[in-house]
Every structure is written in C-alpha cells, then in structure tokens.
Short mmCIF file of C-alpha atoms in Angstrom, two decimals:
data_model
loop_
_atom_site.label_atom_id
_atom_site.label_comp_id
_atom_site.label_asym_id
_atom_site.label_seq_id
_atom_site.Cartn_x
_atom_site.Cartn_y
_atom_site.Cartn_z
CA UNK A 1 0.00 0.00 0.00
CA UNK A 2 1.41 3.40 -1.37
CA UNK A 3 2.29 6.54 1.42
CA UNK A 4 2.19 9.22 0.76
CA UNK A 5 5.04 10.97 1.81
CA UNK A 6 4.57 14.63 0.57
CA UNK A 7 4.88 16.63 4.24
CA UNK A 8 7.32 14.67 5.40
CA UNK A 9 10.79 16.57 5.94
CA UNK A 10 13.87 15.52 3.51
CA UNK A 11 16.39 13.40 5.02
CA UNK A 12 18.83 16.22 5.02
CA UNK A 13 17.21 18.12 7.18
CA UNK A 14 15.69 15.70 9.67
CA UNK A 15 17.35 17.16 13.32
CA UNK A 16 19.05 14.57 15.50
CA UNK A 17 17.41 13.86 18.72
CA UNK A 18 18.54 15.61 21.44
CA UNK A 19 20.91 17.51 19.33
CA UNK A 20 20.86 21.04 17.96
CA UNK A 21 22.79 21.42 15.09
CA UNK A 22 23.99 24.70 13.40
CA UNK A 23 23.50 25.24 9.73
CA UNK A 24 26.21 23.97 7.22
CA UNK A 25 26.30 26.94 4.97
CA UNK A 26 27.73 28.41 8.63
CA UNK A 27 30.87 27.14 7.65
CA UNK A 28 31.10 27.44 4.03
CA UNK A 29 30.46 30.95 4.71
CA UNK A 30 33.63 30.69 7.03
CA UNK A 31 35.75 29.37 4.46
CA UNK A 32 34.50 32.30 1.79
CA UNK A 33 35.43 34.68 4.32
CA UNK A 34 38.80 33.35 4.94
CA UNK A 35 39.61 32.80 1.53
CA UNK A 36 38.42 36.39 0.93
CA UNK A 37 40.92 37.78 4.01
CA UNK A 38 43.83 35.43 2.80
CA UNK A 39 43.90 37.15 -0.64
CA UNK A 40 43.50 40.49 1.12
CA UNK A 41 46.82 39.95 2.69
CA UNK A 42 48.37 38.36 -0.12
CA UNK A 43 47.54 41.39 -2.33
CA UNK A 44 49.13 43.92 0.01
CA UNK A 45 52.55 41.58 0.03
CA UNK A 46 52.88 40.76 -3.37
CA UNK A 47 50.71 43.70 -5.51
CA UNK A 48 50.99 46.46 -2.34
CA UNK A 49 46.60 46.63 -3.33
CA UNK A 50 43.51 45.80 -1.41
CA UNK A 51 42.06 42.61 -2.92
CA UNK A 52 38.73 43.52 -1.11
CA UNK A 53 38.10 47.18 -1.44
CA UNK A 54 38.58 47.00 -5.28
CA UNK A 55 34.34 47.62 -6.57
CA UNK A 56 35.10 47.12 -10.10
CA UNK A 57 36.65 43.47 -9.54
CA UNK A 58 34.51 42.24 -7.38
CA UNK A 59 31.63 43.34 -9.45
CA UNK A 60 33.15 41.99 -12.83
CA UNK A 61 34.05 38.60 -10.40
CA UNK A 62 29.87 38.70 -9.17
CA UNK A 63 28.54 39.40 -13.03
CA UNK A 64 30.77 36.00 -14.27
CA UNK A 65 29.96 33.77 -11.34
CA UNK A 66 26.23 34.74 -12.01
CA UNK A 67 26.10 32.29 -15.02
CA UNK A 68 27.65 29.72 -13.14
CA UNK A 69 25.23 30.34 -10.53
CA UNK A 70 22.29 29.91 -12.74
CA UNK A 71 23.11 26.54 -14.28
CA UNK A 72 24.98 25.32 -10.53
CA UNK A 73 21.06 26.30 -9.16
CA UNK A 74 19.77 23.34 -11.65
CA UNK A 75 22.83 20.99 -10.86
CA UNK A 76 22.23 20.99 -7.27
CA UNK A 77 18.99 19.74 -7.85
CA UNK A 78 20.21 16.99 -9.97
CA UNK A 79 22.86 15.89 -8.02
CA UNK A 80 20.62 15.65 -4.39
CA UNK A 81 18.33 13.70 -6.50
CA UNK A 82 21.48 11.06 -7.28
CA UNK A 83 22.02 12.53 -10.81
CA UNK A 84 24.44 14.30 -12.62
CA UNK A 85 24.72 16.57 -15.47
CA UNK A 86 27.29 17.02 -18.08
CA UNK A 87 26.07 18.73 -20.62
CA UNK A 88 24.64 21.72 -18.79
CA UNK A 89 27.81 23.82 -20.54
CA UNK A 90 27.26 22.65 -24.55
CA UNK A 91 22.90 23.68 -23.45
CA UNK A 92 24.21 27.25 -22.87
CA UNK A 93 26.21 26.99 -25.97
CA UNK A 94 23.33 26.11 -28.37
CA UNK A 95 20.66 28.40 -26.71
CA UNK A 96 23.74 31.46 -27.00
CA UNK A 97 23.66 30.44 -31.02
CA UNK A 98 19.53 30.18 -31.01
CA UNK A 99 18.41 33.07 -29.13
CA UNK A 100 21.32 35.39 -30.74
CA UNK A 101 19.93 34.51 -33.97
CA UNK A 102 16.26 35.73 -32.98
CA UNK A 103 17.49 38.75 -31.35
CA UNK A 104 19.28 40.13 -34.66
CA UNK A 105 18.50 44.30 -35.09
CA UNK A 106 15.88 44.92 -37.54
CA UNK A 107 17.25 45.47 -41.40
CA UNK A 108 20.21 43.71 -40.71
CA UNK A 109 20.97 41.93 -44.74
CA UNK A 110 23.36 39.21 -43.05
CA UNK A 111 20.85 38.01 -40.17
CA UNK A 112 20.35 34.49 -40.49
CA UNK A 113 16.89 34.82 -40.44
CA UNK A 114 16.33 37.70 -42.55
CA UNK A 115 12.88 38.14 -41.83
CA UNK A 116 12.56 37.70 -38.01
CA UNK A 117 14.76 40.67 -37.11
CA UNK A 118 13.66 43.38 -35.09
CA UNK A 119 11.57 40.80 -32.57
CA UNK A 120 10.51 41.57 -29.32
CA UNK A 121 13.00 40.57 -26.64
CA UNK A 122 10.82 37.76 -25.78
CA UNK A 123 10.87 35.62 -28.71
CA UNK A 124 14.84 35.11 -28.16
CA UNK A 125 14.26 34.52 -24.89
CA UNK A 126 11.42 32.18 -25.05
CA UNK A 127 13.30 30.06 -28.26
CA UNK A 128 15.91 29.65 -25.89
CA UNK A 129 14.54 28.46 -23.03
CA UNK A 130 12.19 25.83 -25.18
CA UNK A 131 15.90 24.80 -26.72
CA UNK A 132 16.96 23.79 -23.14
CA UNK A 133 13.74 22.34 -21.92
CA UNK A 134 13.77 20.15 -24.79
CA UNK A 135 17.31 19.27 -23.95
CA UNK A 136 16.96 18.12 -20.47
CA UNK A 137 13.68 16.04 -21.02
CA UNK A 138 15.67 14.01 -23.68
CA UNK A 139 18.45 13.89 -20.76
CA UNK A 140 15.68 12.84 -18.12
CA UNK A 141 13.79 10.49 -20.66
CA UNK A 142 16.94 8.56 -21.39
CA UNK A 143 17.79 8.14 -18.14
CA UNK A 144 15.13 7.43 -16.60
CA UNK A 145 13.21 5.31 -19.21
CA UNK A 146 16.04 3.47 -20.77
CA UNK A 147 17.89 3.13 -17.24
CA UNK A 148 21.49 4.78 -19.20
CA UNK A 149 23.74 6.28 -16.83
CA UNK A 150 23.35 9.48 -16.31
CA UNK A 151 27.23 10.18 -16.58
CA UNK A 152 26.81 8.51 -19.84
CA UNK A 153 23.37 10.13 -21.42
CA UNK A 154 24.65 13.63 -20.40
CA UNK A 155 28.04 13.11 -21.63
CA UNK A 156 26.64 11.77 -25.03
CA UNK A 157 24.43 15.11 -24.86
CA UNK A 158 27.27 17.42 -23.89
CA UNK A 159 29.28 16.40 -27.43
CA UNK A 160 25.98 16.28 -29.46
CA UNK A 161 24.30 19.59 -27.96
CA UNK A 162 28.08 21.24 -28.81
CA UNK A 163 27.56 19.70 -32.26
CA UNK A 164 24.67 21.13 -32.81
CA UNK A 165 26.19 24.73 -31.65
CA UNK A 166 28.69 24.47 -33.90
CA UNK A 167 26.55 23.34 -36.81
CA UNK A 168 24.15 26.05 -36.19
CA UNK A 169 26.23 28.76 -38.31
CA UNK A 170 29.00 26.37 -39.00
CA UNK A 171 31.15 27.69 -36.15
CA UNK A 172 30.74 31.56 -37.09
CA UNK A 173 29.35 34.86 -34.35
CA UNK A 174 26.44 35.69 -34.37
CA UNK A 175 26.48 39.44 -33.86
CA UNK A 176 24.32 42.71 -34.27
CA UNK A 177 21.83 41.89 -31.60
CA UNK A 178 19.12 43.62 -30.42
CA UNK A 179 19.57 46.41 -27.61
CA UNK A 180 16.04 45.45 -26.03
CA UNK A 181 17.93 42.04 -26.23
CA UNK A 182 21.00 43.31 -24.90
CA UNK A 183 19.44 44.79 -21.82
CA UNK A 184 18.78 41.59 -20.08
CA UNK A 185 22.71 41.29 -19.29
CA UNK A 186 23.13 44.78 -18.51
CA UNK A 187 23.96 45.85 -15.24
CA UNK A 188 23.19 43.81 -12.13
CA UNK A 189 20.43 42.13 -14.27
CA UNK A 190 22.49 39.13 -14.58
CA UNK A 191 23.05 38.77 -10.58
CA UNK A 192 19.92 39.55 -10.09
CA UNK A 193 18.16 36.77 -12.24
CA UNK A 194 20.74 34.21 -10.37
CA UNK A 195 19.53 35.16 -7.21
CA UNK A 196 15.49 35.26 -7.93
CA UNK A 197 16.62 32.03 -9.44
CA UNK A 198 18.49 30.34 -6.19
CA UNK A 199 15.39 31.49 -4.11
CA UNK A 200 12.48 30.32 -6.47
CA UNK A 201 14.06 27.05 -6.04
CA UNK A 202 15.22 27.16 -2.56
CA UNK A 203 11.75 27.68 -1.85
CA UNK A 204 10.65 24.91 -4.07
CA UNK A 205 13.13 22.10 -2.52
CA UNK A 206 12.15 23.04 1.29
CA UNK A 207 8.33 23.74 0.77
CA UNK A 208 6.95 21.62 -2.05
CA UNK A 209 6.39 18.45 -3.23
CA UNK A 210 8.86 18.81 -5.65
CA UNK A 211 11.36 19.05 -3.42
CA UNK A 212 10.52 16.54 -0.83
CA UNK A 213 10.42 14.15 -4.04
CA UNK A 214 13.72 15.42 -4.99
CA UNK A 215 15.30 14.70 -1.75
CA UNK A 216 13.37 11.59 -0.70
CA UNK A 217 14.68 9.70 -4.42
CA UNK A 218 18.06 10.57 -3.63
CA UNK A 219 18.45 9.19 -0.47
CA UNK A 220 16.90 5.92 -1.30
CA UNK A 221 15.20 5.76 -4.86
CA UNK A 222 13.55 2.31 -4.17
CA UNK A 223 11.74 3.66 -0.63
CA UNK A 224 10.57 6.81 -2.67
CA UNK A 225 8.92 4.41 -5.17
CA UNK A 226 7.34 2.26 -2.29
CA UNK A 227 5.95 5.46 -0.87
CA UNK A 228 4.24 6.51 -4.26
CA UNK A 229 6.60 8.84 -5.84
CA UNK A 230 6.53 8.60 -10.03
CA UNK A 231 10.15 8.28 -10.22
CA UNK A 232 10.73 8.80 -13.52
CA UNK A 233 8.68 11.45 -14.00
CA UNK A 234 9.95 13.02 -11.21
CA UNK A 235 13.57 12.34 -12.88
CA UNK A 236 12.46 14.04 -16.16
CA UNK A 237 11.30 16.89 -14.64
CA UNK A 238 14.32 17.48 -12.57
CA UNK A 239 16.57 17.07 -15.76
CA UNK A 240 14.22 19.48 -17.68
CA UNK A 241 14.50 22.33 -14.85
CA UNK A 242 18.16 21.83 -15.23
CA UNK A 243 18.15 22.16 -18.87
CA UNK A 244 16.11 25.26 -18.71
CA UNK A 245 18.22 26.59 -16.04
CA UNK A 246 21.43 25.94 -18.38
CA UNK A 247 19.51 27.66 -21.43
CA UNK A 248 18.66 30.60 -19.17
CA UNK A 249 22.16 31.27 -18.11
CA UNK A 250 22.85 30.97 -21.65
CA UNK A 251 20.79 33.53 -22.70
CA UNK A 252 22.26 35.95 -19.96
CA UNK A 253 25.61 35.09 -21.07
CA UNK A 254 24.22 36.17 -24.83
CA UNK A 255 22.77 39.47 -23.76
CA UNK A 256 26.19 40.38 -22.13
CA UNK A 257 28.37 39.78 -24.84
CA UNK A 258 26.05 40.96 -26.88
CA UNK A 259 26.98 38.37 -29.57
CA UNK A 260 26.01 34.25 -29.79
CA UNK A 261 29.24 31.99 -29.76
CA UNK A 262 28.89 28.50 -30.49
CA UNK A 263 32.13 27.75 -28.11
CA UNK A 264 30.86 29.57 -25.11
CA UNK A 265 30.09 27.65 -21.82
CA UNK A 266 33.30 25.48 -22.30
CA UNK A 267 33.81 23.94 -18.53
CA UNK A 268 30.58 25.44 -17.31
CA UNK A 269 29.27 21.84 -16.56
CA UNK A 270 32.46 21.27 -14.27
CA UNK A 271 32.31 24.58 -11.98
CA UNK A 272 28.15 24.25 -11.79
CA UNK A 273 29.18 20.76 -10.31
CA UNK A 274 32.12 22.46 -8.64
CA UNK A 275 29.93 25.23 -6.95
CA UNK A 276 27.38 22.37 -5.75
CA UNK A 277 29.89 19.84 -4.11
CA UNK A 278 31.96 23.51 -2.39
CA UNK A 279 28.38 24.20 -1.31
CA UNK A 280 27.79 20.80 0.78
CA UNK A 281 25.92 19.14 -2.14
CA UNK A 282 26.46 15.10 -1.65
CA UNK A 283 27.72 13.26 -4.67
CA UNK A 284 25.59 10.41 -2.81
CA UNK A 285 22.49 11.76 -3.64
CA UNK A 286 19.65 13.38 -1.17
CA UNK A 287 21.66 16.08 0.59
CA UNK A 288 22.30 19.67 -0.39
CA UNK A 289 21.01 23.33 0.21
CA UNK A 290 20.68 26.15 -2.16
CA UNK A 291 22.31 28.65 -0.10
CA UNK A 292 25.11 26.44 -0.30
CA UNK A 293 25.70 26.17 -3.82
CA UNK A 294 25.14 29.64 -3.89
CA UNK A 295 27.73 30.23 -1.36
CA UNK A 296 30.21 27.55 -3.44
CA UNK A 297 29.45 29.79 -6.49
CA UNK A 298 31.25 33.14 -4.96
CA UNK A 299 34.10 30.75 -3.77
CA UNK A 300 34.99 30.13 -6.89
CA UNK A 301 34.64 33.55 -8.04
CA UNK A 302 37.24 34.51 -5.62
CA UNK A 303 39.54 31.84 -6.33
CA UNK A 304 39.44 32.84 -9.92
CA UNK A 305 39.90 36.80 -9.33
CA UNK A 306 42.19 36.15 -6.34
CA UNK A 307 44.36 34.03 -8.38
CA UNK A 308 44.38 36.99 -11.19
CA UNK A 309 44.93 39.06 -8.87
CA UNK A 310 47.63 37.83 -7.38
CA UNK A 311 49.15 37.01 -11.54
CA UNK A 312 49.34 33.65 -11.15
CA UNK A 313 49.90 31.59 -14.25
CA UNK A 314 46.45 30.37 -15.42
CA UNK A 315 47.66 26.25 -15.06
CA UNK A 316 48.50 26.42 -11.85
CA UNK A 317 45.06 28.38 -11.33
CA UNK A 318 43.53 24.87 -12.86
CA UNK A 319 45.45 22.94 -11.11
CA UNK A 320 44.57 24.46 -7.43
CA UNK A 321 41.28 24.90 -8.20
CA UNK A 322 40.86 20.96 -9.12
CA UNK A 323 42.63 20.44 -5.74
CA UNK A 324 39.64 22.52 -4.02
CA UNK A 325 36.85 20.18 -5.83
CA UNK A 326 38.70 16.87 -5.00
CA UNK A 327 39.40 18.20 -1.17
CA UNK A 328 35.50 19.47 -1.09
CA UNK A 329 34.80 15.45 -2.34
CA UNK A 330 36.88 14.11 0.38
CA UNK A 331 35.34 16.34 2.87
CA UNK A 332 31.68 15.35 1.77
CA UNK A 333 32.86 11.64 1.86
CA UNK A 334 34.15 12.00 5.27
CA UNK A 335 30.67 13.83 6.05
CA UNK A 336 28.70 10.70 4.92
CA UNK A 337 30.78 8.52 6.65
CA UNK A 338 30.24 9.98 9.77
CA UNK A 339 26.20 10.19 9.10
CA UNK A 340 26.24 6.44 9.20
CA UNK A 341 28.40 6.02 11.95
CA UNK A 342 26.13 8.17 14.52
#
C-alpha cells in the first residue's frame, strides 16, 4: 500500500534527537570569508593593493559567477536527487547560437533569419529556453526510461548539444543583436536573475512536493517508489529544470556579450558541479542546500579573481582549483561517513 510521503521533511534536514545542530552553509560561509581575508593579505605583500576594497573586480568577479550560478542552481537539484549533469555547458552553448539569432536588429541583410529581425526581446528569450527544456527532457527520458547512466546520457548530450552549436552557423558569431535584447545582461540584471533564481528554487526544494520528491529519491530511490513517488517522472522533470536553467544562463551570457558563440560555456558543466559539491551538495544523492551552492558559487569567483589578482599563471590556477573540488569530495565523503556512523 502506497504513502504518501509529501509533508514529510527531507532526510537532510531531519534534526538529531537531542541535538541542535547549526546550519552547514555556517561554515562554508567561514571558508569564503577566509579565503576572501587570505587574498587580502596576499595582495598587500605581493601587488601592495587591497584585494577587497577593489568595486570594479569584485563586481566583474559577481557578473561572471552569475552564469555559473544559474546553471549550478539546476545541478544541485540533480545531483541531491542522485544525478548528474554534463552537458549543462554545450545547453548554454546552443541556446547562446539560437536566441542570438532571434534577437538580430531589424534590417540587418546578413541576419540568419532575414525576416525575423527586429523581434521583441521575448521571442529570443522564449526560443531559448524551449531549446533547453527540450534538452533536459531528452536527458531525463533517457535516463530514466532506458535506465542509461546518467554520466553517460549527459556526456553523449554534452558532445551532441556542442555539435549542434557548432553546426548552427557552421562555427561563425552571431552578432548585431538587439539592444532590447542586450538589456537583459546589462547591469546587475544578470546577478539579479541568479539570485530570484536560487530562491524560487530554494523555496521549491524546502516547501513543495517537488522538493521533498527530490530529496526523498536521492536518499533511497527504491523507498521513494514504495511510498508513491513517479520516479521517472519526477527524474524528467528534474533534468528538464536543469536544462532550462542551463539555457537561461545561456541567454544571460548572450545578452552580455552581446553576440552568440557557439564555443561559449566550455567547462561550465564542471564549476556548476564544482559550486554544488563547495556548497555541501552530496555526490551520494539526497543532501544539499541552495544557499550552499550559492555560497560555493562566490568561492569560486574569488579563487578565480584572487588568483588573477595575485598574476598567477592560469595552469597552476587549474590545477589548485581541481585540488579545491577533490578536497570538497573528500570532505563530503568523510561527512557521509560519519552520518552512518552516529
């Protein structure tokens, strides 16, 4: 006999009995702080400048991290429902090369579509977020329907969404867009769609069905399905929001370079993932907050602009930085291994 299990708490955030515990973003938000104050000190030793009380960096280091942020805010979500998603890079590259195209300034004789220039704003948009909606139900229908990997399904989508962005113009800019179109990446616009973003969805894991569902297949797929979850619907529609997430950040990227480029979101896949697992995200599936990843998201940012900062040669930037995800693994690892000890 089915349960249903829809106010029931996630398993992440069931308290221990007897035992109060603080939040973990408390000290991820340590480790940002500290990273933030060791660069501070580095810059005034090696670059005699304040790493902190720079505006212009920080806010150039905010505006880049917001993309990230976008597609890391559909990641999460995949990865605390036991998931994972490569291709969440090669979506932003194809909606970049779909919406640019649809956001072309009017009497422009080299537009690829001649005669849908000029449009509204919100046919661009709209075309691209369709492009990665479509995207992550063919991710989520694979996997869930066909029982592929999902290492493997959005791997095979990663090369074949790139592909696509490359076959789209055969490799060439797509420029002349659209100031209406532009506008959307202007400013604090793009940090400001990341964050209505993060809380939408923070909102929707803690409070909704959705949520619960999300967390409750994670931790044990098999007792969600018992208790009357849809599982793979619930898996398509996970992978869709994370496709539409990717196209969306895509879009933003677009509007701020004001040009579509078939090789742009290169790596995004890796620091979304990145940004999650900083953030407390489990790799195991049914634990992860939001306002971590979001948190995990500006850690990177100052790694990257700290690093910069500080002139150091961009390999050895790599190569730390893949030493941060691999210690943030171990730490999670250590983190499960203690759950099931107590």
């Amino acid at each position: 006999m089915a349960h249903d299990i829809s106010t029931a708490a996630p398993t992440s955030e069931l308290p221990r009995a007897g035992r109060r515990r603080l939040p973990p973003e408390l000290s991820i938000l340590g480790v940002m702080i500290g990273m933030m104050l060791l660069f501070e000190v580095l810059g005034w030793i090696f670059v005699g400048q304040s790493f902190i009380a720079n505006p212009l960096r920080l806010k150039i280091m905010i505006l880049q991290e917001a993309e990230i942020g976008i597609i890391a805010v559909g990641v999460t979500q995949v990865i605390i429902m036991g998931g994972i998603d490569l291709s969440s890079g090669s979506v932003v590259g194809v909606t970049a090369m779909i919406a640019a195209s649809l956001a072309q300034t009017e009497g422009f004789t080299h537009a690829i579509y001649p005669n849908l220039t000029g449009l509204n704003p919100i046919f661009p948009v709209v075309a691209g977020l369709f492009c990665g909606l479509i995207i992550g139900f063919i991710n989520g229908w694979l996997i869930a329907y066909t029982k592929i990997p999902p290492f493997i399904a959005t791997l095979g989508m990663m090369v074949s969404a790139r592909g696509v962005a490359d076959w789209y113009t055969n490799g060439q800019p797509i420029g002349n867009l659209e100031d209406s179109f532009a506008a959307i990446g202007a400013g604090w616009w793009p940090v400001i769609i990341f964050l209505a973003v993060a809380f939408i969805f923070h909102i929707a894991l803690r409070y909704t069905r959705y949520g619960k569902f999300t967390y409750a297949i994670g931790a044990n797929p098999l007792a969600a399905r018992v208790s009357g979850i849809d599982v793979e619907r619930h898996i398509v529609l996970v992978y869709m929001m994370a496709g539409l997430l990717s196209g969306l950040s895509g879009i933003v990227h677009t509007a701020r370079a004001i040009s579509g480029q078939a090789g742009v979101g290169v790596g995004f896949e890796l620091d979304a993932i990145a940004a999650a697992v900083i953030g407390g995200t489990s790799l195991s599936g049914g634990v992860g907050r939001l306002t971590g990843t979001v948190i995990g998201a500006v850690i990177l940012g100052i790694l990257t602009s700290g690093f910069t900062f500080l002139n150091v040669d961009a390999h050895y930037q790599e190569i730390i930085k893949g030493g941060v995800i691999v210690a943030a693994v171990v730490a999670d690892q250590y983190r499960q291994r203690r759950r099931k000890g107590t």
